[in-house]
Amino acid sequence: MNNKLVTLIGGGGFLGRYVAQGLLKAGARVRIAQRDPRQAFFLKPLGGLGQTQFVAADVTRPDTIARAVADADAVVNLVGSFAGDLQRIHVDGARAVAEAAQGAGAAALVHVSAIGADADSASNYARTKGEAEAAVRDAFANATILRPSTVFGREDQFINRFAGMVSRLPVVPVLRAGARFQPVYVGDVASAVVAALGDPARFGGRMFELGGPEVLTMLEIQQRIATHVGRAPTFLPLPDAAGAILSKVPGGPLTGDQWLLLQRDSVVSAGHDGLTALGVARTPFDAVAPGWLVRYRKAGRFSLLNRASD
């Protein structure tokens, strides 16, 4: 990737910042494209002089995408959302990125989808993710599609949300306690993106499912979080009937579409370990989570000092 120009669509987001760091470390020039480039300026110090560029782009406006990928050697589409017009964002947006990458003569395109993407799904999120994959294939046949399970990391909105609940509630209600996930570390997903970009002849035109080394239920994830934040709340698994009702309450803990997503496990299919195929070692949750979950401890980082002296 040395001196290659890579455009990251949505590069200032949660996953994007890690992909940018991986590419900068590999010597690539990185062009961060998103609606408000100023939100990604924190990436500037990570690269050398002239190694980072920032442009305004919106996947719902194809003309801006065409400008963002002009002269790029490779393109990565990181855009995803649980809210808004998902047909425009996921499907039309992915098509616009793929067509622009093809028109610009890019040698590689990586499209980040999700495990569970299915054009026939009842979930609007999963359905549009599945339709997006087909749209990408139609426009850029050699694209690499990555389907991660739930991605976790310091800035995520999944583990941190539950950590906040576990740290302050004596009783924690758990929806879909038996739903299974294969949480994958954000740094590993970023490494998978970099690996796919680096060898399009080998990885182009293929789909990889990405999952961490452990399969955990929703309840087990929250119990693991409790261990790391030094709390022991009572976990109260809720019946599915209660979850279905809560998903219909305006401003409730989850939307109806998110409830539909929870009906299907988010785990890698048997024989489809994408991280291993891409040459990426899988990072265990317990190896990295304590580094940021410590802030949810009663005494923060000082609690580590207290434990060490006990």
mmCIF file of C-alpha atoms in Angstrom:
data_model
loop_
_atom_site.group_PDB
_atom_site.id
_atom_site.type_symbol
_atom_site.label_atom_id
_atom_site.label_comp_id
_atom_site.label_asym_id
_atom_site.label_seq_id
_atom_site.Cartn_x
_atom_site.Cartn_y
_atom_site.Cartn_z
ATOM 1 C CA MET A 1 0.000 0.000 0.000
ATOM 2 C CA ASN A 2 3.027 2.306 0.111
ATOM 3 C CA ASN A 3 2.169 5.653 -1.505
ATOM 4 C CA LYS A 4 -1.177 4.325 -2.791
ATOM 5 C CA LEU A 5 -4.096 6.745 -2.564
ATOM 6 C CA VAL A 6 -7.046 5.239 -0.702
ATOM 7 C CA THR A 7 -10.388 7.008 -0.292
ATOM 8 C CA LEU A 8 -12.303 6.120 2.860
ATOM 9 C CA ILE A 9 -15.987 6.921 2.524
ATOM 10 C CA GLY A 10 -17.053 7.612 6.111
ATOM 11 C CA GLY A 11 -13.450 7.502 7.253
ATOM 12 C CA GLY A 12 -13.914 9.623 10.351
ATOM 13 C CA GLY A 13 -16.340 7.198 12.012
ATOM 14 C CA PHE A 14 -15.780 4.474 14.597
ATOM 15 C CA LEU A 15 -14.297 1.886 12.221
ATOM 16 C CA GLY A 16 -12.905 4.457 9.810
ATOM 17 C CA ARG A 17 -10.415 5.901 12.257
ATOM 18 C CA TYR A 18 -8.855 2.464 12.748
ATOM 19 C CA VAL A 19 -8.749 1.735 9.023
ATOM 20 C CA ALA A 20 -7.092 5.122 8.481
ATOM 21 C CA GLN A 21 -4.459 4.351 11.099
ATOM 22 C CA GLY A 22 -3.710 0.978 9.524
ATOM 23 C CA LEU A 23 -3.338 2.469 6.068
ATOM 24 C CA LEU A 24 -1.181 5.357 7.265
ATOM 25 C CA LYS A 25 1.088 2.887 9.041
ATOM 26 C CA ALA A 26 1.357 0.922 5.780
ATOM 27 C CA GLY A 27 2.535 4.070 3.987
ATOM 28 C CA ALA A 28 -0.654 4.793 2.042
ATOM 29 C CA ARG A 29 -2.024 8.250 1.358
ATOM 30 C CA VAL A 30 -5.485 8.457 2.859
ATOM 31 C CA ARG A 31 -8.334 10.643 1.681
ATOM 32 C CA ILE A 32 -11.064 10.897 4.320
ATOM 33 C CA ALA A 33 -14.462 11.567 2.768
ATOM 34 C CA GLN A 34 -17.556 12.366 4.810
ATOM 35 C CA ARG A 35 -20.341 14.901 5.046
ATOM 36 C CA ASP A 36 -18.442 17.142 7.469
ATOM 37 C CA PRO A 37 -14.687 16.584 7.035
ATOM 38 C CA ARG A 38 -13.957 18.708 10.099
ATOM 39 C CA GLN A 39 -15.194 15.838 12.255
ATOM 40 C CA ALA A 40 -12.236 13.795 11.038
ATOM 41 C CA PHE A 41 -9.497 16.385 11.529
ATOM 42 C CA PHE A 42 -8.357 14.511 14.634
ATOM 43 C CA LEU A 43 -6.687 12.075 12.207
ATOM 44 C CA LYS A 44 -4.287 14.708 10.852
ATOM 45 C CA PRO A 45 -1.479 14.128 13.402
ATOM 46 C CA LEU A 46 -1.446 10.396 12.642
ATOM 47 C CA GLY A 47 0.028 10.829 9.179
ATOM 48 C CA GLY A 48 3.067 12.519 7.717
ATOM 49 C CA LEU A 49 3.036 15.776 5.805
ATOM 50 C CA GLY A 50 0.620 15.416 2.885
ATOM 51 C CA GLN A 51 -0.336 11.862 3.824
ATOM 52 C CA THR A 52 -3.921 12.738 4.766
ATOM 53 C CA GLN A 53 -6.558 14.570 2.757
ATOM 54 C CA PHE A 54 -10.091 15.571 3.733
ATOM 55 C CA VAL A 55 -13.023 16.059 1.385
ATOM 56 C CA ALA A 56 -16.764 16.592 1.778
ATOM 57 C CA ALA A 57 -18.867 13.743 0.401
ATOM 58 C CA ASP A 58 -22.337 12.325 0.906
ATOM 59 C CA VAL A 59 -23.324 8.859 -0.363
ATOM 60 C CA THR A 60 -26.791 10.192 -1.204
ATOM 61 C CA ARG A 61 -25.167 12.651 -3.643
ATOM 62 C CA PRO A 62 -23.255 10.638 -6.290
ATOM 63 C CA ASP A 63 -21.530 13.711 -7.719
ATOM 64 C CA THR A 64 -19.712 14.263 -4.409
ATOM 65 C CA ILE A 65 -18.636 10.621 -4.311
ATOM 66 C CA ALA A 66 -17.204 10.817 -7.832
ATOM 67 C CA ARG A 67 -15.042 13.765 -6.784
ATOM 68 C CA ALA A 68 -13.961 12.003 -3.598
ATOM 69 C CA VAL A 69 -12.666 8.903 -5.394
ATOM 70 C CA ALA A 70 -11.037 10.675 -8.346
ATOM 71 C CA ASP A 71 -7.543 9.252 -9.016
ATOM 72 C CA ALA A 72 -7.818 6.850 -6.052
ATOM 73 C CA ASP A 73 -5.994 3.539 -6.261
ATOM 74 C CA ALA A 74 -8.479 1.954 -3.856
ATOM 75 C CA VAL A 75 -11.789 2.804 -2.191
ATOM 76 C CA VAL A 76 -13.428 1.671 1.052
ATOM 77 C CA ASN A 77 -17.118 2.147 1.804
ATOM 78 C CA LEU A 78 -17.623 2.286 5.577
ATOM 79 C CA VAL A 79 -21.024 3.965 5.610
ATOM 80 C CA GLY A 80 -23.802 2.311 7.587
ATOM 81 C CA SER A 81 -26.749 3.491 9.624
ATOM 82 C CA PHE A 82 -29.640 2.193 11.716
ATOM 83 C CA ALA A 83 -31.715 5.320 11.138
ATOM 84 C CA GLY A 84 -32.825 7.476 8.225
ATOM 85 C CA ASP A 85 -33.602 6.436 4.661
ATOM 86 C CA LEU A 86 -31.684 3.166 4.564
ATOM 87 C CA GLN A 87 -32.570 2.548 0.939
ATOM 88 C CA ARG A 88 -30.753 5.745 -0.055
ATOM 89 C CA ILE A 89 -27.907 5.330 2.439
ATOM 90 C CA HIS A 90 -27.173 1.620 2.122
ATOM 91 C CA VAL A 91 -28.348 0.598 -1.336
ATOM 92 C CA ASP A 92 -28.201 3.716 -3.514
ATOM 93 C CA GLY A 93 -25.162 4.957 -1.600
ATOM 94 C CA ALA A 94 -23.248 1.703 -2.005
ATOM 95 C CA ARG A 95 -24.095 1.638 -5.702
ATOM 96 C CA ALA A 96 -22.844 5.212 -6.090
ATOM 97 C CA VAL A 97 -19.552 4.354 -4.386
ATOM 98 C CA ALA A 98 -19.020 1.226 -6.476
ATOM 99 C CA GLU A 99 -19.848 2.973 -9.741
ATOM 100 C CA ALA A 100 -17.569 5.879 -8.878
ATOM 101 C CA ALA A 101 -14.720 3.521 -7.953
ATOM 102 C CA GLN A 102 -15.160 1.654 -11.230
ATOM 103 C CA GLY A 103 -15.268 4.908 -13.178
ATOM 104 C CA ALA A 104 -12.135 6.191 -11.457
ATOM 105 C CA GLY A 105 -10.229 3.037 -12.385
ATOM 106 C CA ALA A 106 -9.603 1.996 -8.782
ATOM 107 C CA ALA A 107 -7.821 -1.340 -8.494
ATOM 108 C CA ALA A 108 -9.636 -2.375 -5.309
ATOM 109 C CA LEU A 109 -12.914 -1.725 -3.532
ATOM 110 C CA VAL A 110 -13.781 -2.939 -0.040
ATOM 111 C CA HIS A 111 -17.405 -2.729 0.997
ATOM 112 C CA VAL A 112 -18.163 -3.177 4.709
ATOM 113 C CA SER A 113 -21.501 -4.913 5.204
ATOM 114 C CA ALA A 114 -22.672 -6.965 8.207
ATOM 115 C CA ILE A 115 -23.337 -10.553 9.211
ATOM 116 C CA GLY A 116 -27.021 -11.168 8.611
ATOM 117 C CA ALA A 117 -27.215 -9.062 5.469
ATOM 118 C CA ASP A 118 -30.071 -10.612 3.506
ATOM 119 C CA ALA A 119 -32.138 -9.105 0.711
ATOM 120 C CA ASP A 120 -35.099 -11.213 1.888
ATOM 121 C CA SER A 121 -34.890 -10.224 5.559
ATOM 122 C CA ALA A 122 -37.861 -8.759 7.414
ATOM 123 C CA SER A 123 -35.461 -6.261 8.976
ATOM 124 C CA ASN A 124 -35.041 -3.080 6.952
ATOM 125 C CA TYR A 125 -31.399 -2.834 8.054
ATOM 126 C CA ALA A 126 -30.498 -6.399 7.054
ATOM 127 C CA ARG A 127 -32.529 -6.217 3.848
ATOM 128 C CA THR A 128 -30.880 -3.010 2.624
ATOM 129 C CA LYS A 129 -27.461 -4.334 3.599
ATOM 130 C CA GLY A 130 -28.144 -7.410 1.467
ATOM 131 C CA GLU A 131 -29.402 -5.360 -1.464
ATOM 132 C CA ALA A 132 -26.331 -3.133 -1.130
ATOM 133 C CA GLU A 133 -24.018 -6.122 -1.581
ATOM 134 C CA ALA A 134 -25.780 -7.023 -4.829
ATOM 135 C CA ALA A 135 -25.568 -3.425 -6.036
ATOM 136 C CA VAL A 136 -21.836 -3.350 -5.317
ATOM 137 C CA ARG A 137 -21.258 -6.615 -7.171
ATOM 138 C CA ASP A 138 -23.175 -5.321 -10.215
ATOM 139 C CA ALA A 139 -21.057 -2.164 -10.414
ATOM 140 C CA PHE A 140 -17.658 -3.481 -9.279
ATOM 141 C CA ALA A 141 -17.433 -7.244 -9.742
ATOM 142 C CA ASN A 142 -14.029 -7.555 -8.063
ATOM 143 C CA ALA A 143 -15.100 -5.823 -4.852
ATOM 144 C CA THR A 144 -14.274 -7.458 -1.520
ATOM 145 C CA ILE A 145 -17.235 -7.599 0.844
ATOM 146 C CA LEU A 146 -16.597 -7.828 4.584
ATOM 147 C CA ARG A 147 -19.353 -8.932 6.931
ATOM 148 C CA PRO A 148 -18.361 -8.315 10.561
ATOM 149 C CA SER A 149 -20.333 -9.433 13.580
ATOM 150 C CA THR A 150 -20.860 -6.825 16.324
ATOM 151 C CA VAL A 151 -17.751 -4.632 16.318
ATOM 152 C CA PHE A 152 -16.395 -3.546 19.684
ATOM 153 C CA GLY A 153 -13.772 -1.026 20.722
ATOM 154 C CA ARG A 154 -13.091 2.022 22.854
ATOM 155 C CA GLU A 155 -15.514 4.276 20.935
ATOM 156 C CA ASP A 156 -18.276 1.745 20.232
ATOM 157 C CA GLN A 157 -21.957 2.262 21.039
ATOM 158 C CA PHE A 158 -22.621 -1.351 21.985
ATOM 159 C CA ILE A 159 -20.312 -2.422 24.809
ATOM 160 C CA ASN A 160 -20.154 1.118 26.193
ATOM 161 C CA ARG A 161 -23.944 1.354 26.324
ATOM 162 C CA PHE A 162 -24.199 -1.782 28.432
ATOM 163 C CA ALA A 163 -21.218 -0.778 30.561
ATOM 164 C CA GLY A 164 -23.033 2.423 31.464
ATOM 165 C CA MET A 165 -26.085 0.433 32.567
ATOM 166 C CA VAL A 166 -24.090 -2.167 34.489
ATOM 167 C CA SER A 167 -22.102 0.506 36.329
ATOM 168 C CA ARG A 168 -25.130 2.344 37.716
ATOM 169 C CA LEU A 169 -28.074 -0.068 37.955
ATOM 170 C CA PRO A 170 -28.533 -2.648 40.733
ATOM 171 C CA VAL A 171 -30.834 -4.662 38.447
ATOM 172 C CA VAL A 172 -30.087 -4.860 34.721
ATOM 173 C CA PRO A 173 -32.879 -6.045 32.396
ATOM 174 C CA VAL A 174 -31.599 -8.139 29.483
ATOM 175 C CA LEU A 175 -33.442 -8.386 26.183
ATOM 176 C CA ARG A 176 -32.890 -11.539 24.094
ATOM 177 C CA ALA A 177 -30.553 -12.949 26.743
ATOM 178 C CA GLY A 178 -29.854 -16.039 24.652
ATOM 179 C CA ALA A 179 -29.091 -14.224 21.380
ATOM 180 C CA ARG A 180 -25.592 -15.184 20.212
ATOM 181 C CA PHE A 181 -22.870 -12.822 19.018
ATOM 182 C CA GLN A 182 -19.250 -13.206 17.949
ATOM 183 C CA PRO A 183 -17.881 -9.776 18.940
ATOM 184 C CA VAL A 184 -14.953 -8.726 16.784
ATOM 185 C CA TYR A 185 -12.359 -6.132 17.779
ATOM 186 C CA VAL A 186 -12.427 -2.980 15.656
ATOM 187 C CA GLY A 187 -8.667 -3.139 15.134
ATOM 188 C CA ASP A 188 -9.004 -6.615 13.624
ATOM 189 C CA VAL A 189 -11.707 -5.453 11.213
ATOM 190 C CA ALA A 190 -9.455 -2.561 10.182
ATOM 191 C CA SER A 191 -6.577 -4.990 9.585
ATOM 192 C CA ALA A 192 -8.903 -7.086 7.421
ATOM 193 C CA VAL A 193 -9.716 -4.034 5.311
ATOM 194 C CA VAL A 194 -6.021 -3.219 4.846
ATOM 195 C CA ALA A 195 -5.224 -6.848 3.952
ATOM 196 C CA ALA A 196 -7.998 -6.974 1.338
ATOM 197 C CA LEU A 197 -6.860 -3.696 -0.222
ATOM 198 C CA GLY A 198 -3.268 -4.888 -0.342
ATOM 199 C CA ASP A 199 -3.985 -7.961 -2.470
ATOM 200 C CA PRO A 200 -7.065 -7.487 -4.692
ATOM 201 C CA ALA A 201 -5.920 -10.257 -7.010
ATOM 202 C CA ARG A 202 -6.261 -12.718 -4.140
ATOM 203 C CA PHE A 203 -9.151 -11.255 -2.132
ATOM 204 C CA GLY A 204 -11.131 -9.365 -4.770
ATOM 205 C CA GLY A 205 -14.560 -10.703 -5.712
ATOM 206 C CA ARG A 206 -14.892 -12.564 -2.405
ATOM 207 C CA MET A 207 -16.965 -12.185 0.753
ATOM 208 C CA PHE A 208 -15.535 -12.686 4.241
ATOM 209 C CA GLU A 209 -17.412 -13.018 7.525
ATOM 210 C CA LEU A 210 -15.509 -11.559 10.458
ATOM 211 C CA GLY A 211 -15.915 -12.693 14.046
ATOM 212 C CA GLY A 212 -13.805 -12.752 17.189
ATOM 213 C CA PRO A 213 -12.481 -15.855 18.962
ATOM 214 C CA GLU A 214 -15.539 -16.245 21.223
ATOM 215 C CA VAL A 215 -19.271 -16.725 20.710
ATOM 216 C CA LEU A 216 -21.154 -15.095 23.581
ATOM 217 C CA THR A 217 -24.817 -14.681 24.389
ATOM 218 C CA MET A 218 -26.279 -11.274 25.165
ATOM 219 C CA LEU A 219 -26.355 -12.220 28.855
ATOM 220 C CA GLU A 220 -22.761 -13.472 28.811
ATOM 221 C CA ILE A 221 -21.561 -10.229 27.213
ATOM 222 C CA GLN A 222 -23.130 -8.172 29.978
ATOM 223 C CA GLN A 223 -21.790 -10.495 32.658
ATOM 224 C CA ARG A 224 -18.308 -10.151 31.166
ATOM 225 C CA ILE A 225 -18.666 -6.361 31.213
ATOM 226 C CA ALA A 226 -19.726 -6.476 34.868
ATOM 227 C CA THR A 227 -16.569 -8.394 35.726
ATOM 228 C CA HIS A 228 -14.368 -5.772 34.102
ATOM 229 C CA VAL A 229 -16.099 -2.806 35.723
ATOM 230 C CA GLY A 230 -16.082 -4.416 39.163
ATOM 231 C CA ARG A 231 -19.848 -4.614 39.582
ATOM 232 C CA ALA A 232 -22.217 -7.446 40.448
ATOM 233 C CA PRO A 233 -25.746 -6.363 39.505
ATOM 234 C CA THR A 234 -28.666 -8.742 39.249
ATOM 235 C CA PHE A 235 -29.330 -9.570 35.611
ATOM 236 C CA LEU A 236 -32.998 -9.996 34.738
ATOM 237 C CA PRO A 237 -33.633 -11.736 31.384
ATOM 238 C CA LEU A 238 -36.891 -10.429 29.922
ATOM 239 C CA PRO A 239 -39.354 -12.600 27.984
ATOM 240 C CA ASP A 240 -39.601 -11.985 24.267
ATOM 241 C CA ALA A 241 -43.130 -10.663 24.701
ATOM 242 C CA ALA A 242 -41.757 -7.818 26.815
ATOM 243 C CA GLY A 243 -39.065 -7.092 24.247
ATOM 244 C CA ALA A 244 -41.596 -6.950 21.441
ATOM 245 C CA ILE A 245 -43.673 -4.442 23.408
ATOM 246 C CA LEU A 246 -40.673 -2.281 24.324
ATOM 247 C CA SER A 247 -39.595 -2.155 20.670
ATOM 248 C CA LYS A 248 -42.871 -0.415 19.844
ATOM 249 C CA VAL A 249 -42.573 2.254 22.536
ATOM 250 C CA PRO A 250 -41.497 5.634 21.085
ATOM 251 C CA GLY A 251 -38.077 6.495 22.487
ATOM 252 C CA GLY A 252 -37.725 2.994 23.940
ATOM 253 C CA PRO A 253 -34.453 1.065 24.395
ATOM 254 C CA LEU A 254 -34.582 -0.309 20.842
ATOM 255 C CA THR A 255 -36.532 0.098 17.628
ATOM 256 C CA GLY A 256 -38.766 -2.443 15.985
ATOM 257 C CA ASP A 257 -36.127 -3.048 13.330
ATOM 258 C CA GLN A 258 -33.431 -3.647 15.947
ATOM 259 C CA TRP A 259 -35.742 -6.137 17.635
ATOM 260 C CA LEU A 260 -36.054 -8.003 14.345
ATOM 261 C CA LEU A 261 -32.254 -8.075 14.035
ATOM 262 C CA LEU A 262 -31.964 -9.676 17.471
ATOM 263 C CA GLN A 263 -34.041 -12.636 16.309
ATOM 264 C CA ARG A 264 -31.036 -13.903 14.354
ATOM 265 C CA ASP A 265 -27.630 -14.793 15.798
ATOM 266 C CA SER A 266 -24.697 -12.678 14.645
ATOM 267 C CA VAL A 267 -22.047 -15.379 14.311
ATOM 268 C CA VAL A 268 -19.708 -16.494 11.551
ATOM 269 C CA SER A 269 -21.002 -19.363 9.424
ATOM 270 C CA ALA A 270 -19.226 -22.679 9.873
ATOM 271 C CA GLY A 271 -16.076 -22.803 7.783
ATOM 272 C CA HIS A 272 -16.100 -19.071 7.008
ATOM 273 C CA ASP A 273 -13.455 -17.632 9.353
ATOM 274 C CA GLY A 274 -12.676 -14.520 7.337
ATOM 275 C CA LEU A 275 -10.049 -13.087 9.668
ATOM 276 C CA THR A 276 -7.900 -16.206 9.415
ATOM 277 C CA ALA A 277 -8.294 -16.237 5.626
ATOM 278 C CA LEU A 278 -7.131 -12.617 5.523
ATOM 279 C CA GLY A 279 -4.172 -13.348 7.796
ATOM 280 C CA VAL A 280 -5.476 -11.436 10.816
ATOM 281 C CA ALA A 281 -5.085 -12.816 14.357
ATOM 282 C CA ARG A 282 -8.320 -12.587 16.351
ATOM 283 C CA THR A 283 -8.161 -10.410 19.466
ATOM 284 C CA PRO A 284 -10.021 -11.687 22.564
ATOM 285 C CA PHE A 285 -12.462 -9.313 24.251
ATOM 286 C CA ASP A 286 -10.687 -9.697 27.595
ATOM 287 C CA ALA A 287 -7.352 -8.668 26.056
ATOM 288 C CA VAL A 288 -8.429 -5.131 25.187
ATOM 289 C CA ALA A 289 -11.727 -4.270 26.897
ATOM 290 C CA PRO A 290 -10.240 -3.576 30.369
ATOM 291 C CA GLY A 291 -8.175 -0.762 28.840
ATOM 292 C CA TRP A 292 -11.242 1.425 28.391
ATOM 293 C CA LEU A 293 -13.902 -0.194 30.589
ATOM 294 C CA VAL A 294 -11.866 0.876 33.614
ATOM 295 C CA ARG A 295 -13.524 4.282 33.363
ATOM 296 C CA TYR A 296 -16.798 2.676 34.411
ATOM 297 C CA ARG A 297 -15.286 1.436 37.686
ATOM 298 C CA LYS A 298 -16.383 3.218 40.836
ATOM 299 C CA ALA A 299 -12.926 4.739 41.344
ATOM 300 C CA GLY A 300 -11.904 4.785 37.695
ATOM 301 C CA ARG A 301 -8.249 4.011 37.112
ATOM 302 C CA PHE A 302 -7.495 4.421 40.783
ATOM 303 C CA SER A 303 -9.443 1.214 41.384
ATOM 304 C CA LEU A 304 -6.630 -0.685 39.677
ATOM 305 C CA LEU A 305 -4.154 0.759 42.159
ATOM 306 C CA ASN A 306 -6.432 -0.232 45.038
ATOM 307 C CA ARG A 307 -6.717 -3.779 43.762
ATOM 308 C CA ALA A 308 -2.963 -4.047 43.245
ATOM 309 C CA SER A 309 -2.319 -3.044 46.856
ATOM 310 C CA ASP A 310 -4.912 -5.428 48.363
#
